[in-house]
Amino acid sequence: MTGVVLRCEQGDITCLQVDAIVNAANSALLGGGGVDGAIHRAAGPQLLDACRALHGCPVGEARLTPGFRLPARWVIHTVGPVWQGGQRGEAGLLAACYRHCLELAGNHRLTSLAFPCISTGVYGYPRQAAAAIAVHTVTICLPRAPSIRELVFCCHSPDELAIYQGLLAA
Ligand code: APR
């Protein structure tokens, strides 16, 4: 992982100038609220057409579309687990989201990637636990995506930013 910049920042992921931003979607891939709604609004209606052609995505997997009107060239759509108390495989599924996004990014030789805090909004995953999985999984999987030079955890709230700052400093 030498030379890879791993950082967190607070902001709106739709404004980031990276090769790809990750969308926390649902398995229909037809848009929704939260970061999904923001990404679809910023990318424009062509994104929905591109998503329709994918015919959905299972929880834990990831799919690539162009970014259309976004500053980011690509969107990687992943479907996080709904938090159901922690005994329904949620941790493994959330880790799989990060792993599959990095695999896709690596396969497409992308150099920069930004993640939102997958599953921590509507899907209710506890923030600290989700962030620990995000940082751990990315740290383990980055060597398998050697094209990536910059990886951003884009936090919408100051609370989430503080969690990531703590984890990345450790
Ligand atoms: N930029 C960055 N992060 C954002 C933005 C944004 N513009 N908007 C929201 N977020 C953050 C939220 O604060 C939360 O921390 O994204 C995180 C994930 O929250 P959700 O968007 O609710 O995603 P998730 O919990 O994975 O639930 C997915 O929500 O809207 C639907 O279609 C989506 O059904 C799916 C579900």
Short mmCIF file of C-alpha atoms and ligand atoms in Angstrom, two decimals:
data_model
loop_
_atom_site.label_atom_id
_atom_site.label_comp_id
_atom_site.label_asym_id
_atom_site.label_seq_id
_atom_site.Cartn_x
_atom_site.Cartn_y
_atom_site.Cartn_z
CA MET A 1 0.00 0.00 0.00
CA THR A 2 3.04 2.25 -0.20
CA GLY A 3 2.18 5.58 -1.78
CA VAL A 4 -1.59 5.21 -1.48
CA VAL A 5 -3.33 8.19 0.07
CA LEU A 6 -6.08 6.98 2.40
CA ARG A 7 -8.04 9.86 3.85
CA CYS A 8 -11.40 11.03 5.11
CA GLU A 9 -13.18 14.29 4.54
CA GLN A 10 -16.58 15.80 5.24
CA GLY A 11 -18.68 16.78 2.25
CA ASP A 12 -21.02 15.88 -0.56
CA ILE A 13 -19.70 12.92 -2.53
CA THR A 14 -21.37 14.18 -5.71
CA CYS A 15 -18.90 17.08 -5.83
CA LEU A 16 -15.72 15.00 -5.64
CA GLN A 17 -13.32 14.95 -8.57
CA VAL A 18 -12.24 11.33 -8.44
CA ASP A 19 -12.30 8.54 -11.03
CA ALA A 20 -15.26 6.90 -9.30
CA ILE A 21 -17.65 7.56 -6.48
CA VAL A 22 -19.44 4.71 -4.75
CA ASN A 23 -23.22 4.78 -4.42
CA ALA A 24 -25.00 3.17 -1.44
CA ALA A 25 -27.87 1.85 -3.51
CA ASN A 26 -30.65 -0.69 -3.04
CA SER A 27 -30.85 -3.97 -4.91
CA ALA A 28 -33.23 -2.61 -7.56
CA LEU A 29 -30.61 0.02 -8.54
CA LEU A 30 -33.43 2.37 -9.50
CA GLY A 31 -32.60 5.26 -7.19
CA GLY A 32 -33.80 6.20 -3.73
CA GLY A 33 -33.12 8.75 -1.02
CA GLY A 34 -29.91 9.62 0.83
CA VAL A 35 -26.68 9.48 -1.11
CA ASP A 36 -28.37 7.43 -3.85
CA GLY A 37 -30.88 10.22 -4.52
CA ALA A 38 -28.15 12.86 -4.45
CA ILE A 39 -26.04 10.91 -6.96
CA HIS A 40 -28.96 10.38 -9.35
CA ARG A 41 -29.93 14.05 -9.16
CA ALA A 42 -26.39 15.22 -9.87
CA ALA A 43 -25.67 12.66 -12.60
CA GLY A 44 -28.92 13.31 -14.48
CA PRO A 45 -31.52 10.94 -15.96
CA GLN A 46 -29.05 8.96 -18.05
CA LEU A 47 -27.83 7.34 -14.85
CA LEU A 48 -31.24 5.77 -14.24
CA ASP A 49 -31.27 4.40 -17.80
CA ALA A 50 -27.82 2.88 -17.28
CA CYS A 51 -28.91 1.37 -13.96
CA ARG A 52 -32.06 -0.11 -15.48
CA ALA A 53 -29.94 -2.00 -17.97
CA LEU A 54 -28.11 -3.72 -15.08
CA HIS A 55 -31.25 -5.49 -13.79
CA GLY A 56 -30.43 -5.02 -10.14
CA CYS A 57 -27.58 -6.01 -7.87
CA PRO A 58 -27.53 -8.45 -4.93
CA VAL A 59 -26.57 -7.25 -1.44
CA GLY A 60 -22.79 -7.21 -1.03
CA GLU A 61 -22.03 -6.94 -4.76
CA ALA A 62 -21.17 -3.95 -6.95
CA ARG A 63 -21.85 -2.68 -10.48
CA LEU A 64 -20.22 0.05 -12.60
CA THR A 65 -21.90 2.78 -14.65
CA PRO A 66 -20.65 6.04 -16.14
CA GLY A 67 -20.99 9.14 -13.97
CA PHE A 68 -22.69 11.19 -16.72
CA ARG A 69 -22.99 14.79 -15.41
CA LEU A 70 -20.98 14.08 -12.24
CA PRO A 71 -17.40 15.30 -11.92
CA ALA A 72 -16.54 11.63 -11.29
CA ARG A 73 -16.20 9.61 -14.49
CA TRP A 74 -17.72 6.47 -13.00
CA VAL A 75 -20.19 5.40 -10.33
CA ILE A 76 -19.78 2.09 -8.56
CA HIS A 77 -23.16 1.06 -7.18
CA THR A 78 -23.10 -1.28 -4.23
CA VAL A 79 -25.88 -2.58 -2.03
CA GLY A 80 -25.19 -2.60 1.68
CA PRO A 81 -27.02 -4.80 4.19
CA VAL A 82 -29.96 -3.56 6.22
CA TRP A 83 -28.98 -3.67 9.90
CA GLN A 84 -31.08 -6.32 11.65
CA GLY A 85 -29.24 -6.54 14.97
CA GLY A 86 -25.92 -7.92 13.78
CA GLN A 87 -26.66 -11.66 13.70
CA ARG A 88 -27.81 -11.87 10.07
CA GLY A 89 -24.41 -11.72 8.38
CA GLU A 90 -24.45 -7.92 8.15
CA ALA A 91 -20.72 -7.50 8.86
CA GLY A 92 -19.69 -9.96 6.15
CA LEU A 93 -22.03 -8.38 3.64
CA LEU A 94 -20.80 -4.87 4.41
CA ALA A 95 -17.19 -6.00 4.02
CA ALA A 96 -18.15 -7.63 0.71
CA CYS A 97 -19.44 -4.26 -0.55
CA TYR A 98 -16.07 -2.58 0.05
CA ARG A 99 -14.18 -5.58 -1.35
CA HIS A 100 -16.26 -5.78 -4.54
CA CYS A 101 -16.03 -2.01 -5.13
CA LEU A 102 -12.25 -2.19 -4.88
CA GLU A 103 -12.16 -5.20 -7.20
CA LEU A 104 -14.19 -3.33 -9.82
CA ALA A 105 -12.03 -0.24 -9.44
CA GLY A 106 -8.89 -2.33 -9.81
CA ASN A 107 -10.24 -4.21 -12.84
CA HIS A 108 -10.94 -0.88 -14.55
CA ARG A 109 -7.54 0.54 -13.57
CA LEU A 110 -9.11 3.45 -11.67
CA THR A 111 -6.72 5.60 -9.71
CA SER A 112 -9.00 7.41 -7.26
CA LEU A 113 -12.14 6.33 -5.47
CA ALA A 114 -14.50 7.82 -2.87
CA PHE A 115 -16.80 5.85 -0.57
CA PRO A 116 -19.81 7.13 1.35
CA CYS A 117 -20.58 5.49 4.71
CA ILE A 118 -22.45 2.53 3.22
CA SER A 119 -25.53 1.27 5.14
CA THR A 120 -25.26 3.86 7.94
CA GLY A 121 -28.24 5.98 6.87
CA VAL A 122 -31.61 4.48 5.96
CA TYR A 123 -30.20 0.94 6.43
CA GLY A 124 -29.36 1.66 10.08
CA TYR A 125 -25.92 0.08 10.45
CA PRO A 126 -24.21 1.42 13.61
CA ARG A 127 -21.72 4.02 12.45
CA GLN A 128 -18.66 3.07 14.49
CA ALA A 129 -18.96 -0.61 13.60
CA ALA A 130 -19.55 0.17 9.92
CA ALA A 131 -16.54 2.50 9.79
CA ALA A 132 -14.29 -0.12 11.41
CA ILE A 133 -15.32 -2.62 8.73
CA ALA A 134 -14.79 -0.04 5.99
CA VAL A 135 -11.27 0.88 7.08
CA HIS A 136 -10.24 -2.71 7.84
CA THR A 137 -11.56 -4.11 4.55
CA VAL A 138 -10.07 -1.36 2.43
CA THR A 139 -6.70 -1.76 4.14
CA ILE A 140 -6.71 -5.48 3.43
CA CYS A 141 -8.03 -5.26 -0.15
CA LEU A 142 -6.10 -2.25 -1.51
CA PRO A 143 -3.00 -4.28 -2.46
CA ARG A 144 -5.23 -6.22 -4.88
CA ALA A 145 -6.17 -2.96 -6.64
CA PRO A 146 -2.70 -1.52 -7.29
CA SER A 147 -3.96 1.14 -9.73
CA ILE A 148 -5.56 3.04 -6.85
CA ARG A 149 -3.45 5.92 -5.57
CA GLU A 150 -6.10 7.85 -3.63
CA LEU A 151 -9.01 6.59 -1.56
CA VAL A 152 -11.42 8.93 0.20
CA PHE A 153 -13.98 8.12 2.89
CA CYS A 154 -16.52 10.87 2.25
CA CYS A 155 -18.45 11.59 5.45
CA HIS A 156 -21.66 13.57 5.34
CA SER A 157 -21.70 14.47 9.02
CA PRO A 158 -19.06 15.75 11.44
CA ASP A 159 -19.79 12.75 13.71
CA GLU A 160 -18.87 10.29 11.01
CA LEU A 161 -15.81 12.29 10.09
CA ALA A 162 -14.61 12.10 13.71
CA ILE A 163 -15.04 8.31 13.68
CA TYR A 164 -12.96 7.93 10.52
CA GLN A 165 -10.32 10.35 11.75
CA GLY A 166 -9.93 8.22 14.84
CA LEU A 167 -9.70 4.97 12.89
CA LEU A 168 -7.27 6.29 10.29
CA ALA A 169 -5.00 7.77 12.95
CA ALA A 170 -4.79 4.44 14.77
N1 APR B 1 -22.57 12.68 0.15
C1 APR B 1 -21.98 11.83 1.01
N2 APR B 1 -22.66 11.10 1.91
C2 APR B 1 -24.01 11.24 1.94
C3 APR B 1 -24.70 12.11 1.06
C4 APR B 1 -23.92 12.84 0.14
N3 APR B 1 -24.48 13.69 -0.74
N4 APR B 1 -26.02 12.03 1.35
C5 APR B 1 -26.15 11.16 2.36
N5 APR B 1 -24.94 10.69 2.72
C6 APR B 1 -24.59 9.72 3.78
C7 APR B 1 -25.53 9.54 4.93
O1 APR B 1 -25.35 10.57 5.88
C8 APR B 1 -25.07 8.19 5.47
O2 APR B 1 -23.93 8.37 6.33
O3 APR B 1 -24.52 8.44 3.19
C9 APR B 1 -24.59 7.47 4.22
C10 APR B 1 -25.46 6.32 3.79
O4 APR B 1 -26.83 6.67 3.98
P1 APR B 1 -27.97 6.32 2.93
O5 APR B 1 -27.81 7.17 1.73
O6 APR B 1 -29.25 6.36 3.65
O7 APR B 1 -27.60 4.80 2.46
P2 APR B 1 -27.86 3.39 3.20
O8 APR B 1 -27.94 3.48 4.66
O9 APR B 1 -26.84 2.46 2.60
O10 APR B 1 -29.28 2.97 2.71
C11 APR B 1 -29.49 2.63 1.35
O11 APR B 1 -31.18 4.28 1.04
O12 APR B 1 -31.93 5.85 -0.37
C12 APR B 1 -31.81 4.60 -0.18
O13 APR B 1 -31.74 3.75 -2.40
C13 APR B 1 -31.08 3.74 -1.18
O14 APR B 1 -32.61 2.10 -0.47
C14 APR B 1 -31.26 2.49 -0.42
C15 APR B 1 -30.93 2.89 1.00
#
